Short mmCIF file of C-alpha atoms and ligand atoms in Angstrom, two decimals:
data_model
loop_
_atom_site.label_atom_id
_atom_site.label_comp_id
_atom_site.label_asym_id
_atom_site.label_seq_id
_atom_site.Cartn_x
_atom_site.Cartn_y
_atom_site.Cartn_z
CA MET A 105 -22.11 48.87 5.17
CA VAL A 106 -21.69 45.73 6.41
CA GLY A 107 -24.11 45.70 9.88
CA VAL A 108 -23.67 43.81 13.20
CA TYR A 109 -25.49 40.57 11.68
CA GLY A 110 -23.45 40.67 8.49
CA ASN A 111 -26.12 41.99 6.44
CA ASP A 112 -25.64 45.04 4.23
CA PHE A 113 -28.06 46.65 6.79
CA THR A 114 -27.03 50.28 8.35
CA ALA A 115 -27.45 50.00 11.91
CA PRO A 116 -30.27 52.25 13.35
CA ASP A 117 -29.52 55.80 14.68
CA GLU A 118 -29.33 54.57 18.47
CA THR A 119 -29.11 58.28 19.36
CA ALA A 120 -32.45 59.57 18.13
CA PRO A 121 -34.47 60.89 21.31
CA ARG A 122 -37.42 58.54 21.84
CA PRO A 123 -40.44 61.14 22.93
CA ALA A 124 -42.73 60.21 25.65
CA THR A 125 -46.60 60.80 25.40
CA GLY A 126 -49.57 60.66 27.01
CA ASP A 127 -50.67 60.08 30.69
CA GLU A 128 -48.30 57.96 31.85
CA PRO A 129 -46.37 57.06 35.13
CA GLU A 130 -43.47 59.11 35.87
CA THR A 131 -40.95 56.24 36.22
CA PHE A 132 -42.26 54.53 32.77
CA ARG A 133 -41.69 58.29 31.01
CA ALA A 134 -38.22 58.28 32.78
CA LEU A 135 -36.85 54.94 31.32
CA LEU A 136 -37.90 55.87 28.10
CA GLU A 137 -36.31 59.14 27.76
CA GLY A 138 -32.97 57.82 29.74
CA GLU A 139 -32.90 55.13 26.92
CA GLY A 140 -33.47 52.60 29.75
CA ARG A 141 -35.26 49.13 28.99
CA VAL A 142 -38.80 48.64 30.57
CA GLU A 143 -39.04 45.73 32.71
CA PRO A 144 -41.83 43.45 33.38
CA ARG A 145 -41.63 44.75 36.94
CA ASP A 146 -42.22 48.24 35.99
CA ASP A 147 -45.55 50.34 36.22
CA LEU A 148 -46.32 50.36 32.31
CA PRO A 149 -49.31 51.93 30.99
CA ASP A 150 -52.18 49.72 29.97
CA ALA A 151 -52.19 50.65 26.59
CA TYR A 152 -48.25 49.96 26.07
CA ARG A 153 -48.65 46.51 27.39
CA ARG A 154 -51.69 45.96 25.23
CA THR A 155 -49.48 47.61 22.01
CA LEU A 156 -46.54 44.91 22.77
CA VAL A 157 -49.02 42.12 23.26
CA ARG A 158 -50.26 42.79 19.90
CA GLN A 159 -47.44 42.98 18.18
CA ILE A 160 -45.11 40.24 20.20
CA ALA A 161 -48.23 37.72 19.74
CA GLN A 162 -48.62 38.25 16.33
CA HIS A 163 -44.87 37.87 15.58
CA ALA A 164 -45.00 34.49 17.80
CA HIS A 165 -47.62 33.52 15.37
CA SER A 166 -46.01 34.24 12.39
CA GLU A 167 -42.90 32.39 13.34
CA ILE A 168 -44.81 29.06 14.22
CA ILE A 169 -47.30 29.44 10.95
CA GLY A 170 -44.02 30.41 8.90
CA MET A 171 -42.82 26.84 9.35
CA GLN A 172 -45.79 25.48 7.19
CA PRO A 173 -44.38 26.93 3.56
CA GLU A 174 -40.94 25.74 3.70
CA GLY A 175 -41.67 22.55 5.95
CA ASN A 176 -43.91 21.53 2.89
CA TRP A 177 -40.03 20.84 1.00
CA ILE A 178 -38.30 19.07 3.82
CA SER A 179 -39.15 15.74 2.42
CA ARG A 180 -38.36 17.00 -1.17
CA ALA A 181 -35.01 18.85 -0.61
CA PRO A 182 -32.49 17.88 -3.37
CA SER A 183 -29.79 16.40 -1.68
CA LEU A 184 -29.41 15.32 2.34
CA ARG A 185 -27.50 18.60 2.88
CA ARG A 186 -30.19 20.52 1.90
CA LYS A 187 -32.54 18.61 3.84
CA ALA A 188 -30.38 18.84 7.13
CA ILE A 189 -29.93 22.87 6.56
CA LEU A 190 -33.87 23.20 6.23
CA MET A 191 -35.03 21.05 9.13
CA ALA A 192 -32.50 22.77 10.96
CA LYS A 193 -34.14 26.08 9.75
CA VAL A 194 -37.69 25.38 10.33
CA GLN A 195 -36.47 24.11 13.92
CA ASP A 196 -35.13 27.93 14.66
CA GLU A 197 -38.77 29.34 13.62
CA ALA A 198 -40.14 27.29 16.26
CA GLY A 199 -37.57 28.34 18.83
CA HIS A 200 -38.03 31.90 18.01
CA GLY A 201 -41.81 31.58 18.19
CA LEU A 202 -41.12 29.82 21.91
CA TYR A 203 -39.09 32.54 23.01
CA LEU A 204 -41.52 35.42 21.57
CA TYR A 205 -44.50 33.63 23.55
CA ALA A 206 -42.53 33.70 26.78
CA ALA A 207 -41.82 37.44 26.10
CA ALA A 208 -45.45 37.70 25.59
CA GLU A 209 -46.40 35.96 28.93
CA THR A 210 -43.88 38.37 30.53
CA LEU A 211 -46.80 40.98 30.21
CA GLY A 212 -49.57 38.92 31.91
CA VAL A 213 -51.20 37.14 29.30
CA ASP A 214 -51.66 33.26 28.79
CA ARG A 215 -49.79 31.38 25.81
CA ALA A 216 -52.73 29.35 25.65
CA ASP A 217 -55.35 32.38 24.99
CA LEU A 218 -52.92 33.98 22.29
CA LEU A 219 -53.07 30.47 20.50
CA ASP A 220 -56.55 30.87 20.53
CA GLN A 221 -56.82 34.21 19.58
CA LEU A 222 -54.66 33.30 16.52
CA HIS A 223 -57.11 30.01 15.76
CA SER A 224 -59.94 32.13 16.06
CA GLY A 225 -58.49 34.41 13.87
CA ARG A 226 -58.83 37.41 16.58
CA GLN A 227 -54.85 37.46 15.89
CA LYS A 228 -52.82 38.04 13.12
CA TYR A 229 -50.12 36.78 11.45
CA SER A 230 -47.48 37.91 8.76
CA SER A 231 -48.87 38.05 5.20
CA ILE A 232 -46.40 36.31 3.92
CA PHE A 233 -46.83 33.16 4.85
CA ASN A 234 -50.26 33.04 2.74
CA TYR A 235 -48.37 32.02 -0.11
CA PRO A 236 -47.47 29.12 -1.68
CA THR A 237 -44.22 27.44 -2.04
CA LEU A 238 -44.50 26.07 -5.52
CA THR A 239 -40.98 25.11 -6.45
CA TRP A 240 -37.41 24.29 -4.73
CA ALA A 241 -36.21 27.77 -5.45
CA ASP A 242 -38.80 29.21 -3.38
CA VAL A 243 -37.20 28.24 -0.39
CA GLY A 244 -34.24 29.96 -1.70
CA ALA A 245 -36.48 33.07 -2.21
CA ILE A 246 -37.96 33.11 1.25
CA GLY A 247 -34.57 32.70 2.93
CA TRP A 248 -33.13 35.59 0.94
CA LEU A 249 -36.14 37.60 0.42
CA VAL A 250 -38.47 36.70 3.35
CA ASP A 251 -35.83 36.22 6.15
CA GLY A 252 -34.43 39.42 4.58
CA ALA A 253 -36.83 41.61 5.06
CA ALA A 254 -37.68 40.45 8.60
CA ILE A 255 -33.65 41.15 9.77
CA VAL A 256 -34.63 44.43 8.21
CA ASN A 257 -37.44 44.67 10.19
CA GLN A 258 -36.15 42.97 13.36
CA VAL A 259 -32.80 44.35 14.18
CA PRO A 260 -34.03 47.56 15.38
CA LEU A 261 -36.36 45.78 17.35
CA CYS A 262 -33.28 44.47 19.33
CA ARG A 263 -33.53 47.92 20.80
CA CYS A 264 -37.19 47.90 21.51
CA SER A 265 -37.64 49.55 25.03
CA TYR A 266 -39.14 46.58 26.02
CA GLY A 267 -36.60 44.12 27.67
CA PRO A 268 -37.51 40.77 27.17
CA TYR A 269 -38.62 41.75 23.74
CA ALA A 270 -35.54 43.33 22.83
CA ARG A 271 -33.41 40.47 24.61
CA ALA A 272 -35.28 37.77 22.52
CA MET A 273 -34.86 39.54 19.28
CA ILE A 274 -31.07 39.25 19.16
CA ARG A 275 -30.65 35.77 19.32
CA VAL A 276 -33.92 35.91 16.73
CA CYS A 277 -31.68 38.11 14.30
CA LYS A 278 -28.51 36.14 14.55
CA GLU A 279 -30.42 32.97 13.33
CA GLU A 280 -32.29 34.76 10.56
CA SER A 281 -29.05 36.35 9.25
CA PHE A 282 -27.87 32.36 8.98
CA HIS A 283 -31.42 31.55 7.24
CA GLN A 284 -30.95 34.74 4.57
CA ARG A 285 -27.41 33.24 3.51
CA GLN A 286 -28.91 29.68 3.30
CA GLY A 287 -31.33 31.21 0.99
CA PHE A 288 -29.11 33.43 -1.17
CA GLU A 289 -27.04 30.52 -1.39
CA ILE A 290 -29.67 28.33 -2.89
CA LEU A 291 -30.58 30.92 -5.75
CA HIS A 292 -26.77 31.29 -6.08
CA THR A 293 -26.50 27.65 -6.86
CA LEU A 294 -29.68 27.37 -9.15
CA SER A 295 -29.03 30.84 -10.99
CA HIS A 296 -25.62 29.52 -11.82
CA GLY A 297 -27.19 26.06 -12.90
CA THR A 298 -28.78 24.86 -16.09
CA PRO A 299 -31.13 27.55 -17.76
CA ALA A 300 -34.27 25.36 -16.37
CA GLN A 301 -32.76 26.16 -12.71
CA LYS A 302 -31.96 29.87 -13.57
CA ALA A 303 -35.55 29.94 -14.92
CA MET A 304 -36.91 28.21 -11.66
CA ALA A 305 -35.08 31.07 -9.09
CA GLN A 306 -36.34 33.91 -11.43
CA ASP A 307 -39.58 32.46 -11.08
CA ALA A 308 -39.53 32.49 -7.42
CA VAL A 309 -37.93 36.00 -7.22
CA ASP A 310 -40.74 37.53 -9.21
CA ARG A 311 -43.64 35.85 -7.18
CA TYR A 312 -41.74 36.65 -3.61
CA TRP A 313 -40.77 40.00 -4.32
CA TRP A 314 -43.92 41.98 -3.93
CA PRO A 315 -45.23 40.21 -0.98
CA SER A 316 -42.02 40.67 0.54
CA LEU A 317 -42.18 44.35 0.10
CA MET A 318 -45.82 44.01 1.79
CA MET A 319 -44.35 42.69 5.06
CA PHE A 320 -43.25 45.91 6.02
CA GLY A 321 -46.96 46.67 6.68
CA PRO A 322 -48.91 49.63 5.25
CA PRO A 323 -47.63 53.12 3.99
CA ASP A 324 -46.96 55.17 6.94
CA ASP A 325 -49.65 57.40 6.22
CA ASP A 326 -52.11 54.46 6.44
CA SER A 327 -50.55 52.65 9.66
CA PRO A 328 -52.59 53.29 12.67
CA ASN A 329 -49.98 52.00 15.22
CA SER A 330 -46.81 53.40 14.03
CA ALA A 331 -46.92 56.70 15.62
CA GLN A 332 -47.66 55.85 19.12
CA SER A 333 -45.22 52.44 18.74
CA MET A 334 -42.24 54.71 17.65
CA ALA A 335 -43.11 57.29 20.36
CA TRP A 336 -42.94 54.24 23.11
CA GLY A 337 -40.11 52.82 21.21
CA ILE A 338 -41.08 49.75 20.35
CA LYS A 339 -40.73 50.38 16.72
CA ARG A 340 -37.79 52.42 15.85
CA PHE A 341 -38.28 53.21 12.38
CA SER A 342 -41.65 53.82 9.88
CA ASN A 343 -43.08 51.04 7.76
CA ASP A 344 -41.71 53.06 5.08
CA ASP A 345 -38.40 53.85 5.94
CA LEU A 346 -37.71 50.10 6.54
CA ARG A 347 -39.32 48.98 3.21
CA GLN A 348 -36.65 51.71 1.83
CA ARG A 349 -33.69 49.93 3.52
CA PHE A 350 -34.68 46.24 2.38
CA VAL A 351 -34.99 47.79 -1.20
CA ASP A 352 -31.24 49.65 -0.86
CA MET A 353 -29.94 46.08 0.18
CA THR A 354 -31.21 43.93 -1.79
CA VAL A 355 -30.97 45.61 -5.15
CA PRO A 356 -27.12 44.67 -5.07
CA GLN A 357 -27.81 41.34 -4.18
CA ALA A 358 -29.90 40.57 -6.59
CA GLU A 359 -27.09 41.81 -9.28
CA ALA A 360 -24.60 39.80 -7.51
CA LEU A 361 -27.32 36.53 -8.13
CA GLY A 362 -27.65 37.61 -11.72
CA LEU A 363 -31.58 37.57 -11.07
CA THR A 364 -33.90 40.45 -12.17
CA LEU A 365 -36.10 42.28 -9.71
CA PRO A 366 -39.74 42.09 -11.04
CA ASP A 367 -39.95 45.83 -10.85
CA PRO A 368 -39.03 48.17 -14.16
CA GLU A 369 -38.89 51.07 -11.99
CA ILE A 370 -36.13 50.21 -9.97
CA ARG A 371 -33.27 52.51 -10.24
CA TRP A 372 -30.74 54.52 -8.08
CA ASN A 373 -31.78 57.81 -7.31
CA ASP A 374 -28.31 60.12 -6.81
CA GLU A 375 -30.39 62.79 -5.32
CA ARG A 376 -32.15 60.76 -2.53
CA GLY A 377 -29.35 58.34 -2.29
CA HIS A 378 -31.89 55.28 -2.25
CA TYR A 379 -33.16 53.06 -4.72
CA ASP A 380 -36.35 54.38 -6.35
CA PHE A 381 -39.11 51.37 -7.07
CA GLY A 382 -42.36 51.00 -8.34
CA GLU A 383 -46.18 51.55 -5.92
CA VAL A 384 -46.85 48.45 -3.72
CA ASP A 385 -49.90 47.07 -4.46
CA PHE A 386 -51.49 47.49 -1.08
CA THR A 387 -54.83 46.21 -1.83
CA GLU A 388 -53.68 42.75 -2.36
CA LEU A 389 -51.86 43.11 1.32
CA PHE A 390 -55.04 44.08 2.97
CA GLU A 391 -56.90 41.46 1.17
CA VAL A 392 -54.43 38.73 2.62
CA ILE A 393 -54.55 40.12 6.02
CA LYS A 394 -58.37 39.97 5.50
CA GLY A 395 -58.02 36.10 5.07
CA ASN A 396 -58.09 36.08 1.11
CA GLY A 397 -54.58 35.47 0.32
CA PRO A 398 -54.19 32.16 -1.95
CA CYS A 399 -53.04 30.01 1.12
CA ASN A 400 -55.07 31.40 4.46
CA ALA A 401 -57.51 28.51 5.07
CA GLU A 402 -54.75 25.93 4.13
CA ARG A 403 -52.63 27.63 6.78
CA MET A 404 -54.67 27.94 9.49
CA ALA A 405 -56.33 24.41 8.87
CA HIS A 406 -53.07 22.76 9.29
CA ARG A 407 -52.28 24.96 12.57
CA VAL A 408 -55.58 23.83 13.97
CA ARG A 409 -55.08 20.36 13.31
CA ALA A 410 -51.22 20.21 14.43
CA HIS A 411 -52.74 22.05 17.76
CA GLU A 412 -55.32 19.35 18.21
CA ASP A 413 -53.19 16.81 17.54
CA GLY A 414 -50.71 17.87 20.24
CA ALA A 415 -53.17 17.90 23.01
CA TRP A 416 -51.71 14.85 24.50
CA VAL A 417 -48.44 16.35 24.80
CA ARG A 418 -49.91 19.26 26.54
CA GLU A 419 -51.76 17.04 28.57
CA ALA A 420 -48.66 14.79 29.83
CA ALA A 421 -46.30 17.64 30.11
CA ASN A 422 -49.24 19.24 32.50
CA ALA A 423 -49.76 16.01 34.52
CA TYR A 424 -45.99 15.59 35.05
CA ALA A 425 -46.15 19.12 36.56
CA ASP A 426 -48.57 18.50 39.11
CA LYS A 427 -46.96 15.14 39.79
CA GLN A 428 -43.60 17.02 40.33
CA ALA A 429 -45.46 19.95 42.25
CA ALA A 430 -47.32 17.27 44.92
CA ARG A 431 -43.53 15.41 45.47
CA ALA A 432 -42.25 18.85 46.34
CA GLY A 433 -45.33 19.49 48.57
CA ALA A 434 -44.93 15.95 50.40
CA ASP A 435 -41.33 16.75 50.83
CA VAL A 436 -41.80 19.77 52.49
CA ALA A 437 -44.09 18.31 54.62
N1 3HC B 231 -49.09 40.64 7.68
C1 3HC B 231 -50.24 40.83 8.49
N2 3HC B 231 -50.87 42.07 8.97
C2 3HC B 231 -50.02 43.02 9.05
C3 3HC B 231 -48.67 43.04 8.10
C4 3HC B 231 -48.27 41.83 7.65
N3 3HC B 231 -47.15 41.89 6.65
N4 3HC B 231 -48.30 44.55 8.35
C5 3HC B 231 -49.21 45.02 8.97
N5 3HC B 231 -50.18 44.47 9.35
C6 3HC B 231 -51.14 44.66 10.32
C7 3HC B 231 -50.99 45.30 11.61
O1 3HC B 231 -50.60 44.10 12.47
C8 3HC B 231 -52.25 46.06 12.05
O2 3HC B 231 -52.91 45.34 12.36
P1 3HC B 231 -53.79 45.79 14.07
O3 3HC B 231 -53.73 46.80 14.71
O4 3HC B 231 -54.83 44.60 14.25
O5 3HC B 231 -52.40 44.58 14.72
C9 3HC B 231 -52.78 46.72 10.70
O6 3HC B 231 -51.82 45.91 9.92
C10 3HC B 231 -51.99 48.15 10.64
O7 3HC B 231 -50.44 48.00 10.39
P2 3HC B 231 -49.36 49.05 11.30
O8 3HC B 231 -48.58 49.48 10.41
O9 3HC B 231 -50.24 49.84 12.06
O10 3HC B 231 -49.16 47.97 12.63
P3 3HC B 231 -47.79 47.86 13.23
O11 3HC B 231 -47.31 49.14 13.91
O12 3HC B 231 -47.96 46.67 14.34
O13 3HC B 231 -46.52 47.52 12.18
C11 3HC B 231 -45.16 45.52 11.72
C12 3HC B 231 -46.70 46.07 11.55
C13 3HC B 231 -44.19 46.15 10.85
C14 3HC B 231 -45.64 43.77 11.03
C15 3HC B 231 -44.92 45.42 12.88
O14 3HC B 231 -45.72 44.73 13.81
C16 3HC B 231 -43.75 44.49 13.28
O15 3HC B 231 -42.59 45.14 13.30
N6 3HC B 231 -43.84 43.29 13.97
C17 3HC B 231 -42.67 42.71 14.52
C18 3HC B 231 -42.15 41.90 13.57
C19 3HC B 231 -43.12 40.84 12.98
O16 3HC B 231 -44.39 40.70 13.57
N7 3HC B 231 -42.81 40.13 11.81
C20 3HC B 231 -43.33 38.95 11.25
C21 3HC B 231 -42.68 38.77 9.58
S1 3HC B 231 -42.06 37.22 9.57
C22 3HC B 231 -41.25 36.41 10.44
O17 3HC B 231 -40.63 37.00 11.68
C23 3HC B 231 -40.90 35.09 10.49
C24 3HC B 231 -39.29 34.74 9.95
O18 3HC B 231 -39.17 33.77 10.14
C25 3HC B 231 -39.20 35.50 8.40
#
């Protein structure tokens, strides 16, 4: 089925009840039970607020760090058209980060503090951005697989119980859908090009397939946050369910591309109504999350440098805001 964002993604079961748990304000519980949206003005349990800040901040950091692997190819994109598209895409990721930091701020945290936590390693960002982009085909693989995985993970977040996050995700998902298609189109062009271009596309898919499956997080039995986040209607599906959806969506697309997914165990299982696939190496995921991926140090050093280089912009914006406030004060007086 072609889903709302134009991908082969079956919409989540929106009628599933959201159980509320624990010692929570009555109004909050009623909102969850009634499928209402929780808004910043509502009386929120502290743990719910903390979970949202953790997830939204990690998500925002992922968008911003995610600009780096692709930004690496802007100056080397093979044509002016490819360059313009890639620049627009990388710019979109910056915009996603901004919507998400703004959504986090509605929970009473400060964006500067969140960035500080990222820079000091106290908050995470997605494992996937710690892999290098070695060839132009990697830009295609990121669009097709990484943005494809992001869509599967994020479409259900449009129904997240917290209003500002859910609303931000609607636009993010629309843009991700465009990103996924541009990646597919890059790979389609390469896989129908010369033998060397096809080999480059296959190599990129070989390197990005397993890390893309890791984006969905640890297996359900090993996911400390899932049960509570699902009970609160923050996450609507478990990590393993979303991973399976992604495999089911992607296998036919790989066939259309004429590329092979690097997993000999992938085969349709009639009984389950899903594709079976091989075991993901979660030791690799945990190592990357701990900071031991191929590019963790490089990504963080670049991010901190960019933040320091941008200090003058923040200072200028603050000085301008102070001047405006002083003027407004003088007008009132
Ligand atoms: N990379 C880094 N850390 C990860 C991870 C990954 N792929 N998967 C899990 N983790 C971390 C979790 O954050 C958690 O650590 P914490 O408790 O310190 O926060 C720990 O591993 C255990 O995992 P859980 O499954 O218990 O954690 P969650 O319930 O938070 O689920 C998640 C993880 C599925 C990533 C969820 O947080 C989520 O859906 N987040 C929103 C989407 C998001 O952040 N996406 C980033 C992907 S890329 C992107 O958006 C950019 C786009 O342009 C491609």
